[in-house]
Short mmCIF file of C-alpha atoms in Angstrom, two decimals:
data_model
loop_
_atom_site.label_atom_id
_atom_site.label_comp_id
_atom_site.label_asym_id
_atom_site.label_seq_id
_atom_site.Cartn_x
_atom_site.Cartn_y
_atom_site.Cartn_z
CA MET W 54 110.67 80.56 71.30
CA GLY W 55 109.81 83.47 73.07
CA LYS W 56 105.90 84.65 74.31
CA PHE W 57 103.91 87.71 74.26
CA ILE W 58 101.78 89.08 76.96
CA ARG W 59 99.98 92.13 76.99
CA LEU W 60 98.37 93.36 80.16
CA LYS W 61 95.63 95.42 80.87
CA LYS W 62 95.52 96.12 84.56
CA GLY W 63 98.10 97.98 86.18
CA PHE W 64 98.82 102.07 86.69
CA SER W 65 101.48 104.04 85.15
CA ILE W 66 102.39 106.83 87.35
CA ASN W 67 103.80 109.70 85.00
CA LEU W 68 105.53 112.05 87.00
CA VAL W 69 107.96 115.42 85.66
CA GLY W 70 111.98 114.95 86.12
CA LYS W 71 113.26 112.05 83.92
CA ALA W 72 116.66 111.70 83.52
CA SER W 73 118.09 113.18 80.49
CA THR W 74 120.06 110.80 78.11
CA LYS W 75 123.48 112.86 79.49
CA VAL W 76 125.55 110.67 80.93
CA VAL W 77 127.90 112.90 83.44
CA ASP W 78 131.43 111.73 85.17
CA ILE W 79 132.24 113.01 88.51
CA ASP W 80 134.34 112.50 91.33
CA GLN W 81 134.38 109.14 93.17
CA SER W 82 132.05 109.13 96.60
CA GLU W 83 134.11 109.40 99.49
CA THR W 84 132.37 106.77 101.59
CA VAL W 85 130.81 104.03 100.03
CA VAL W 86 128.23 101.76 102.48
CA ILE W 87 127.05 98.45 102.71
CA LYS W 88 123.56 97.30 104.24
CA PRO W 89 122.71 94.04 105.30
CA THR W 90 119.34 95.19 105.42
CA ASP W 91 119.59 95.73 101.40
CA PHE W 92 119.10 91.52 101.42
CA TYR W 93 116.09 89.60 102.51
CA GLY W 94 117.16 85.85 104.52
CA ILE W 95 120.36 86.83 105.82
CA TYR W 96 120.74 84.77 109.09
CA MET W 97 122.71 87.01 111.87
CA PRO W 98 125.27 88.72 109.55
CA LYS W 99 128.80 87.85 110.83
CA VAL W 100 131.32 90.98 110.45
CA MET W 101 134.92 89.86 108.82
CA VAL W 102 136.66 93.16 109.36
CA ASN W 103 137.50 95.68 111.23
CA VAL W 104 137.64 99.46 112.03
CA GLY W 105 141.18 100.74 110.07
CA ASP W 106 141.04 97.69 107.85
CA SER W 107 142.54 98.08 104.11
CA VAL W 108 140.43 96.70 101.94
CA LYS W 109 140.02 95.63 97.75
CA ALA W 110 136.72 95.73 95.34
CA GLY W 111 135.80 91.58 96.25
CA THR W 112 137.26 91.56 99.70
CA PRO W 113 134.62 89.82 102.50
CA LEU W 114 132.87 92.36 104.57
CA PHE W 115 130.39 89.87 106.53
CA HIS W 116 129.36 86.54 105.84
CA ASP W 117 125.38 84.90 106.14
CA LYS W 118 126.43 82.65 109.82
CA ARG W 119 124.05 80.07 108.07
CA HIS W 120 125.61 79.97 104.56
CA GLU W 121 129.33 80.96 105.48
CA GLN W 122 130.65 80.54 101.76
CA ILE W 123 128.05 83.74 100.91
CA VAL W 124 129.89 86.58 101.42
CA PHE W 125 128.95 90.30 101.03
CA THR W 126 132.17 92.12 99.67
CA ALA W 127 133.53 95.60 99.15
CA PRO W 128 131.91 97.66 95.97
CA VAL W 129 135.52 99.82 96.01
CA SER W 130 139.06 99.36 97.77
CA GLY W 131 139.91 101.47 100.65
CA GLU W 132 139.50 101.61 104.66
CA ILE W 133 136.88 100.62 106.89
CA VAL W 134 135.62 103.54 108.67
CA GLU W 135 133.07 102.51 110.77
CA VAL W 136 131.04 99.06 111.53
CA LYS W 137 126.95 100.35 112.67
CA ARG W 138 125.49 98.63 114.65
CA GLY W 139 121.52 99.19 115.97
CA GLU W 140 119.48 97.35 118.57
CA LYS W 141 120.75 94.31 119.87
CA ARG W 142 124.49 94.90 118.29
CA LYS W 143 122.16 94.22 115.04
CA LEU W 144 124.39 94.87 111.93
CA LEU W 145 123.24 98.16 110.26
CA GLU W 146 126.48 98.74 107.85
CA ILE W 147 129.95 98.93 106.85
CA LYS W 148 131.64 102.40 105.78
CA ILE W 149 134.29 102.65 103.25
CA LEU W 150 136.83 105.24 103.08
CA ALA W 151 136.82 105.35 99.49
CA ASP W 152 140.39 105.04 97.38
CA LYS W 153 140.75 107.85 94.27
CA LYS W 154 141.71 104.14 92.22
CA VAL W 155 139.97 101.78 92.65
CA GLU W 156 141.66 98.37 93.58
CA PHE W 157 140.05 94.82 92.89
CA GLU W 158 141.27 91.36 94.37
CA SER W 159 142.17 88.77 91.89
CA PHE W 160 139.09 85.89 90.88
CA LYS W 161 140.19 83.37 87.78
CA LYS W 162 139.38 84.35 84.33
CA TYR W 163 137.51 82.37 82.04
CA SER W 164 136.99 81.73 78.26
CA VAL W 165 134.12 81.22 77.36
CA SER W 166 134.71 77.29 76.30
CA ASP W 167 136.23 76.94 80.26
CA ILE W 168 132.73 77.79 81.09
CA ASN W 169 131.50 75.58 78.65
CA ASN W 170 133.53 72.51 80.42
CA ALA W 171 133.52 74.16 84.06
CA SER W 172 130.80 72.50 86.22
CA ALA W 173 127.80 74.28 88.14
CA SER W 174 129.69 73.74 91.58
CA GLU W 175 132.69 75.24 89.96
CA LEU W 176 130.85 78.47 89.18
CA LYS W 177 128.69 78.91 92.13
CA ALA W 178 131.82 78.90 93.82
CA GLN W 179 133.01 81.33 92.43
CA LEU W 180 130.59 83.40 92.15
CA MET W 181 130.04 83.37 96.20
CA ALA W 182 133.43 83.94 96.88
CA SER W 183 133.43 87.02 95.05
CA GLY W 184 130.41 88.72 96.30
CA VAL W 185 128.55 88.72 92.92
CA TRP W 186 126.03 85.40 94.17
CA THR W 187 124.36 88.49 96.15
CA ASN W 188 122.86 89.09 92.97
CA LEU W 189 120.46 86.43 92.71
CA VAL W 190 117.44 86.55 94.61
CA GLN W 191 115.15 83.32 95.35
CA ARG W 192 111.31 83.36 95.32
CA PRO W 193 109.16 82.76 96.56
CA PHE W 194 110.09 85.12 99.51
CA GLY W 195 112.52 87.14 97.91
CA VAL W 196 115.76 86.30 99.55
CA VAL W 197 119.25 86.02 98.62
CA ALA W 198 119.08 82.59 96.88
CA ASP W 199 120.30 79.51 98.42
CA PRO W 200 123.40 77.60 96.32
CA ASN W 201 121.93 73.85 97.60
CA ALA W 202 118.40 74.97 95.61
CA ALA W 203 117.65 74.13 92.16
CA PRO W 204 116.06 76.51 90.56
CA LYS W 205 113.35 75.56 87.97
CA ALA W 206 113.98 78.71 85.86
CA ILE W 207 116.05 81.65 86.42
CA HIS W 208 114.22 85.03 84.84
CA ILE W 209 115.26 88.55 84.34
CA SER W 210 113.66 91.73 83.98
CA ALA W 211 115.02 94.19 80.71
CA PHE W 212 112.58 96.89 81.58
CA ASP W 213 111.60 98.83 84.05
CA THR W 214 107.93 100.87 83.93
CA HIS W 215 108.06 102.16 87.97
CA PRO W 216 108.11 105.91 87.55
CA LEU W 217 110.34 107.67 86.19
CA ALA W 218 112.61 104.86 85.54
CA PRO W 219 115.87 104.76 83.67
CA ASP W 220 116.62 103.66 80.48
CA TYR W 221 117.83 100.08 80.02
CA SER W 222 119.01 100.78 76.80
CA ILE W 223 121.38 103.88 78.34
CA LEU W 224 122.14 101.71 81.66
CA PHE W 225 123.49 99.02 79.73
CA ASN W 226 124.85 100.53 76.20
CA GLY W 227 128.04 98.55 75.53
CA GLN W 228 128.06 95.61 78.02
CA ASP W 229 126.68 93.35 75.36
CA GLN W 230 129.65 90.46 75.04
CA PHE W 231 129.29 90.55 79.04
CA PHE W 232 126.03 90.01 79.49
CA GLN W 233 125.77 87.20 76.98
CA VAL W 234 128.93 85.41 79.40
CA GLY W 235 126.60 85.86 82.44
CA ILE W 236 123.93 83.96 80.68
CA ASP W 237 126.23 81.03 79.67
CA VAL W 238 126.91 80.86 83.30
CA LEU W 239 123.49 81.43 84.28
CA LYS W 240 122.14 78.26 82.00
CA LYS W 241 124.70 76.10 83.74
CA LEU W 242 122.88 76.82 87.04
CA THR W 243 119.44 75.66 86.20
CA SER W 244 117.85 72.82 84.76
CA GLY W 245 115.03 75.04 83.24
CA ALA W 246 114.96 78.21 80.78
CA VAL W 247 116.75 81.51 81.54
CA HIS W 248 113.77 84.23 80.43
CA VAL W 249 115.16 87.69 79.67
CA ASN W 250 112.09 89.78 79.41
CA THR W 251 111.53 92.60 77.35
CA HIS W 252 108.80 95.41 76.64
CA ALA W 253 107.08 94.94 73.42
CA THR W 254 106.10 98.78 72.18
CA SER W 255 109.43 99.76 73.03
CA GLU W 256 113.17 99.74 70.99
CA ILE W 257 115.06 96.91 72.47
CA ALA W 258 118.71 97.53 73.30
CA THR W 259 120.78 94.81 71.46
CA VAL W 260 122.18 93.90 74.88
CA PHE W 261 119.37 91.69 75.24
CA SER W 262 117.60 91.61 71.76
CA GLN W 263 120.78 90.19 70.22
CA VAL W 264 121.00 87.30 73.50
CA LYS W 265 121.69 83.86 72.38
CA GLY W 266 120.66 80.97 74.96
CA ALA W 267 118.15 82.43 76.85
CA GLU W 268 114.33 82.64 76.01
CA VAL W 269 113.29 86.23 74.78
CA ASN W 270 109.64 87.42 75.46
CA LYS W 271 107.73 90.26 75.18
CA PHE W 272 105.21 91.92 77.78
CA SER W 273 103.16 95.00 76.65
CA GLY W 274 100.88 96.71 79.16
CA PRO W 275 101.05 99.50 82.14
CA HIS W 276 102.98 99.40 85.23
CA PRO W 277 103.90 96.73 86.80
CA ALA W 278 104.39 94.63 83.57
CA GLY W 279 108.13 95.38 84.22
CA CYS W 280 108.36 93.61 87.71
CA VAL W 281 109.86 90.43 87.40
CA GLY W 282 107.11 88.52 89.69
CA VAL W 283 104.38 89.67 87.31
CA GLN W 284 106.27 88.18 84.19
CA ILE W 285 107.07 84.80 86.15
CA HIS W 286 103.23 84.61 87.08
CA HIS W 287 102.40 84.66 83.25
CA LEU W 288 105.28 82.60 82.01
CA ASP W 289 105.67 80.12 84.65
CA PRO W 290 103.51 80.72 88.18
CA ILE W 291 105.56 79.56 91.15
CA ASN W 292 103.27 76.50 93.41
CA LYS W 293 104.21 75.54 96.46
CA GLY W 294 107.40 73.73 96.66
CA ASP W 295 108.88 75.62 93.25
CA VAL W 296 112.02 77.75 93.16
CA VAL W 297 112.72 80.65 90.82
CA TRP W 298 115.81 82.52 90.92
CA THR W 299 115.87 86.32 89.18
CA ILE W 300 118.68 88.86 88.98
CA SER W 301 118.83 92.23 87.26
CA PRO W 302 120.59 93.03 84.17
CA ALA W 303 123.22 94.50 85.87
CA GLY W 304 123.97 91.70 88.04
CA VAL W 305 124.34 89.47 85.23
CA ILE W 306 127.03 91.47 83.48
CA GLN W 307 128.46 91.50 86.62
CA ILE W 308 128.81 88.02 86.24
CA GLY W 309 130.68 88.44 83.38
CA LYS W 310 132.85 90.99 84.21
CA LEU W 311 133.66 88.44 87.17
CA PHE W 312 134.61 85.53 84.67
CA LEU W 313 136.08 87.45 82.06
CA GLN W 314 138.05 89.68 84.18
CA GLY W 315 138.44 88.25 87.63
CA ILE W 316 137.34 91.02 88.96
CA TYR W 317 134.27 92.62 91.02
CA ASP W 318 133.18 95.61 89.29
CA ALA W 319 130.48 97.16 91.17
CA SER W 320 130.57 100.10 89.06
CA LYS W 321 127.20 101.58 88.02
CA LEU W 322 125.32 104.51 85.87
CA VAL W 323 122.48 105.54 87.89
CA ALA W 324 119.59 108.28 87.10
CA LEU W 325 119.07 110.97 89.36
CA THR W 326 115.41 112.07 89.04
CA GLY W 327 112.41 113.67 90.11
CA SER W 328 110.83 117.14 89.62
CA GLU W 329 113.23 118.75 92.45
CA VAL W 330 116.10 118.31 90.32
CA LYS W 331 117.81 120.92 88.49
CA ASN W 332 119.82 118.88 86.41
CA PRO W 333 117.96 114.98 86.28
CA GLN W 334 120.60 112.80 83.86
CA TYR W 335 122.69 109.66 84.57
CA TYR W 336 126.15 109.56 86.92
CA LYS W 337 129.04 106.73 86.72
CA THR W 338 129.53 104.97 90.44
CA TYR W 339 129.72 102.22 92.42
CA THR W 340 127.05 100.21 94.51
CA GLY W 341 126.11 102.32 97.96
CA ALA W 342 127.74 105.19 97.15
CA SER W 343 127.12 108.37 98.78
CA VAL W 344 124.17 110.79 96.81
CA LYS W 345 125.33 113.74 98.28
CA ARG W 346 128.06 114.73 95.32
CA PHE W 347 124.97 114.18 92.78
CA ILE W 348 122.08 116.71 94.39
CA ASP W 349 124.69 119.11 96.48
CA GLY W 350 123.93 122.87 93.99
CA ASN W 351 121.34 120.40 92.18
CA LEU W 352 118.31 120.81 93.77
CA THR W 353 115.59 123.71 92.96
CA ASN W 354 114.79 123.38 97.23
CA ASP W 355 116.05 122.21 100.73
CA HIS W 356 112.69 120.47 101.44
CA VAL W 357 112.80 117.44 100.30
CA ARG W 358 112.55 113.40 100.03
CA VAL W 359 115.84 111.86 98.64
CA ILE W 360 114.94 108.53 98.05
CA SER W 361 117.57 105.49 97.02
CA GLY W 362 115.20 103.66 94.17
CA ASN W 363 112.04 104.71 92.60
CA ALA W 364 108.92 106.91 94.04
CA LEU W 365 107.11 103.14 95.06
CA THR W 366 108.79 100.92 96.73
CA GLY W 367 112.73 103.24 97.29
CA THR W 368 113.76 103.71 100.24
CA ALA W 369 114.34 107.16 102.04
CA ILE W 370 118.04 107.87 102.53
CA GLY W 371 118.22 111.36 103.34
CA LYS W 372 120.73 114.21 101.71
CA ASP W 373 123.60 112.20 103.15
CA GLY W 374 122.44 108.66 102.53
CA HIS W 375 123.91 106.12 100.00
CA LEU W 376 122.85 104.09 97.28
CA GLY W 377 121.47 100.69 98.10
CA PHE W 378 122.86 97.58 96.45
CA PHE W 379 120.23 96.93 94.09
CA ASP W 380 119.25 100.54 93.50
CA GLN W 381 120.12 102.37 90.10
CA GLN W 382 117.85 105.35 90.03
CA ILE W 383 117.75 108.27 92.17
CA THR W 384 113.99 110.04 93.17
CA VAL W 385 114.05 113.52 94.86
CA LEU W 386 110.14 114.63 95.50
CA PRO W 387 108.79 117.39 97.33
CA GLU W 388 108.44 116.60 101.13
CA GLY W 389 104.54 116.26 101.77
CA ASP W 390 104.01 117.22 105.58
CA TYR W 391 101.36 119.30 105.58
CA ALA W 392 97.63 118.73 106.50
CA GLU W 393 94.87 119.58 103.71
CA PHE W 394 91.40 120.55 105.01
CA VAL W 395 89.03 118.68 102.69
CA GLY W 396 91.59 118.12 100.82
CA TRP W 397 89.76 114.65 99.19
CA ILE W 398 86.59 116.89 98.18
CA THR W 399 88.74 120.16 96.63
CA PRO W 400 88.07 119.97 93.01
CA GLY W 401 91.27 120.38 90.96
CA LYS W 402 92.93 118.36 87.72
CA ARG W 403 96.46 118.84 89.47
CA LYS W 404 96.44 115.30 91.70
CA LEU W 405 97.54 112.68 90.76
CA SER W 406 95.03 109.67 91.36
CA PHE W 407 94.00 106.36 89.59
CA HIS W 408 90.36 106.54 91.42
CA ARG W 409 87.42 108.63 89.36
CA SER W 410 86.17 110.31 92.03
CA ILE W 411 84.72 113.57 93.27
CA GLY W 412 87.66 116.24 92.29
CA LEU W 413 90.50 114.18 91.04
CA PHE W 414 90.09 114.58 86.99
CA SER W 415 93.82 113.69 86.51
CA PHE W 416 92.24 110.55 84.55
CA LEU W 417 91.28 113.12 81.61
CA SER W 418 94.71 113.60 80.52
CA PRO W 419 97.16 109.83 81.55
CA SER W 420 100.04 110.62 79.78
CA LYS W 421 100.35 114.29 81.05
CA GLU W 422 103.66 114.51 83.67
CA ARG W 423 102.89 116.09 87.13
CA VAL W 424 104.54 117.40 90.15
CA VAL W 425 103.53 114.62 93.13
CA ASP W 426 105.13 114.96 96.79
CA THR W 427 105.16 112.47 99.65
CA ASN W 428 101.87 113.48 100.73
CA THR W 429 99.73 109.98 101.50
CA HIS W 430 96.34 112.74 101.72
CA GLY W 431 95.03 110.45 104.60
CA GLU W 432 96.09 108.12 108.03
CA PRO W 433 95.25 104.47 108.19
CA ARG W 434 91.59 103.68 109.12
CA ALA W 435 89.55 100.44 108.74
CA PHE W 436 90.30 98.42 105.48
CA VAL W 437 87.24 99.35 102.91
CA GLN W 438 87.21 96.56 100.54
CA SER W 439 86.44 98.51 97.38
CA GLY W 440 87.84 96.15 95.19
CA ILE W 441 90.29 98.75 93.52
CA PHE W 442 93.57 96.75 94.11
CA GLU W 443 92.18 94.08 91.64
CA GLN W 444 92.12 96.92 89.03
CA VAL W 445 96.02 97.46 89.41
CA THR W 446 97.05 94.13 90.05
CA PRO W 447 97.51 91.93 86.56
CA MET W 448 97.80 88.73 88.28
CA ASP W 449 95.34 86.10 89.17
CA VAL W 450 95.33 86.77 92.77
CA LEU W 451 93.07 88.54 94.76
CA PRO W 452 95.07 90.99 96.47
CA THR W 453 92.48 92.22 99.15
CA HIS W 454 91.74 88.71 100.39
CA LEU W 455 95.43 88.25 100.55
CA LEU W 456 96.17 91.20 102.81
CA LYS W 457 93.60 90.31 104.98
CA SER W 458 94.55 86.56 105.41
CA ILE W 459 98.43 88.26 106.61
CA LEU W 460 96.31 90.40 108.75
CA ALA W 461 94.71 87.74 110.24
CA GLN W 462 97.88 85.36 110.20
CA ASP W 463 96.05 82.87 108.18
CA ILE W 464 98.79 80.69 107.18
CA ASP W 465 96.57 77.97 104.90
CA GLU W 466 94.40 80.67 103.42
CA MET W 467 97.85 82.78 102.52
CA GLU W 468 98.87 79.67 100.90
CA ALA W 469 95.79 79.69 98.84
CA LEU W 470 95.36 82.97 97.83
CA GLY W 471 99.38 83.45 96.26
CA ILE W 472 101.67 84.44 98.99
CA TYR W 473 104.78 82.25 97.08
CA GLU W 474 103.95 84.49 93.90
CA VAL W 475 104.44 87.89 95.70
CA VAL W 476 107.16 89.88 97.11
CA GLU W 477 106.33 94.02 97.73
CA GLU W 478 107.09 95.67 94.61
CA ASP W 479 104.56 93.76 93.24
CA LEU W 480 101.79 95.29 94.92
CA ALA W 481 103.60 98.56 95.31
CA LEU W 482 100.82 99.75 93.37
CA CYS W 483 97.90 98.69 95.65
CA GLU W 484 99.12 100.68 98.27
CA PHE W 485 99.61 104.13 96.11
CA VAL W 486 95.60 103.28 95.70
CA ASP W 487 94.69 102.17 98.91
CA VAL W 488 91.83 104.66 100.23
CA SER W 489 92.67 103.24 103.41
CA LYS W 490 96.07 104.43 103.41
CA HIS W 491 97.70 100.97 104.91
CA ASN W 492 101.39 99.69 104.11
CA VAL W 493 100.56 97.22 102.02
CA GLN W 494 104.15 96.49 101.28
CA GLU W 495 104.92 96.27 105.19
CA ILE W 496 101.91 93.97 105.21
CA ILE W 497 103.19 91.27 102.27
CA ARG W 498 106.68 90.93 103.85
CA GLU W 499 105.09 90.39 107.54
CA GLY W 500 103.26 87.45 105.69
CA ILE W 501 106.39 86.12 103.77
CA GLU W 502 108.39 86.11 106.98
CA LEU W 503 105.23 84.20 108.98
CA VAL W 504 104.88 81.62 105.81
CA GLN W 505 109.15 81.65 106.06
CA ASN W 506 109.05 81.06 109.52
CA SER W 507 106.03 78.29 110.32
#
């Protein structure tokens, strides 16, 4: 039986520009890009294609040199037009000129009884050969899952509390059969439970509420209640030596399609959101698609920041950028590259802030949607221990002390203070409320890599 967890700490950021329920078909993106930088834990990715090669959806593009069986595959068919490298020949991205109609590599099809009778190693081999394996993320460290590891549980967050988050009942409408088969496969990969974590006060989509063979838990509370790391912390905390896997509902559905249809189907719905979008709504597209088609002629002005993902944890990609592998949201915000004289003390109700201080009155109307730009209203300064991080972190960790131990490179302290339980998104709110204007998420990743490589 599932658990009910009520969270009180946190802060929900209500912004103007939520996507309407409309789902729009547009022409296929001309180019699609896969970026190794979307994945943590890859060791020296080795390219398996050349410029000019033709590929199908599911054709291997590169692999992890340490785990050669884990391949990263093309989301669409087409021609390889660029293999982009950076300093020291670091692989940055592989670009595909997409076909109008997608062709697929063929993989073995399974019935439900075939899956029940298959061994875990057989299922893993199909997942890795198709590229679908890369949806599995391993905690601690938030890296691509190690196929040789034995996870004590697999967790799926079935709701999102980030700013302007897409509605999962729209994203995964009608995908019930594939989600169930994906759960059936995941159950074979762990000796523990598969957790599907839903929101307690919102209507639960049937794709999640009717699932069988998984433990369905309910969470309530403000952001970051939807972050899977917070959910793991309250259901089954990660201790040193433990391994847990996580996967998004989209990844589970990809697994279901792989085994039922024998294809790597990277199609997805994305929500175009933000105050600077004329028509915020949902679009049908593919992993790695160019965002150009979605925003051309659909912005209120040109001085904007285009983000793949959400306003807290997303990546600025520019107007010609491409969707990240794990992202199902595009956010467009006003660019905040201006200076504001004594802005911190200027009275007003328009500024959104967690703090209840002089000039900041947004707490009087917490549910009001606001227009927020990218200005940080300050620059990095001495680390102030204000206790504010603890008020937005619904976990039994001490974020201020954890961040200080990372800055001091004290690995023993990091382990004692919970570095194994967090990744960037779990503490992203700390960055938003930080009066010292530090890049909290960058500090967390530096700490993770230091512990991982020690």
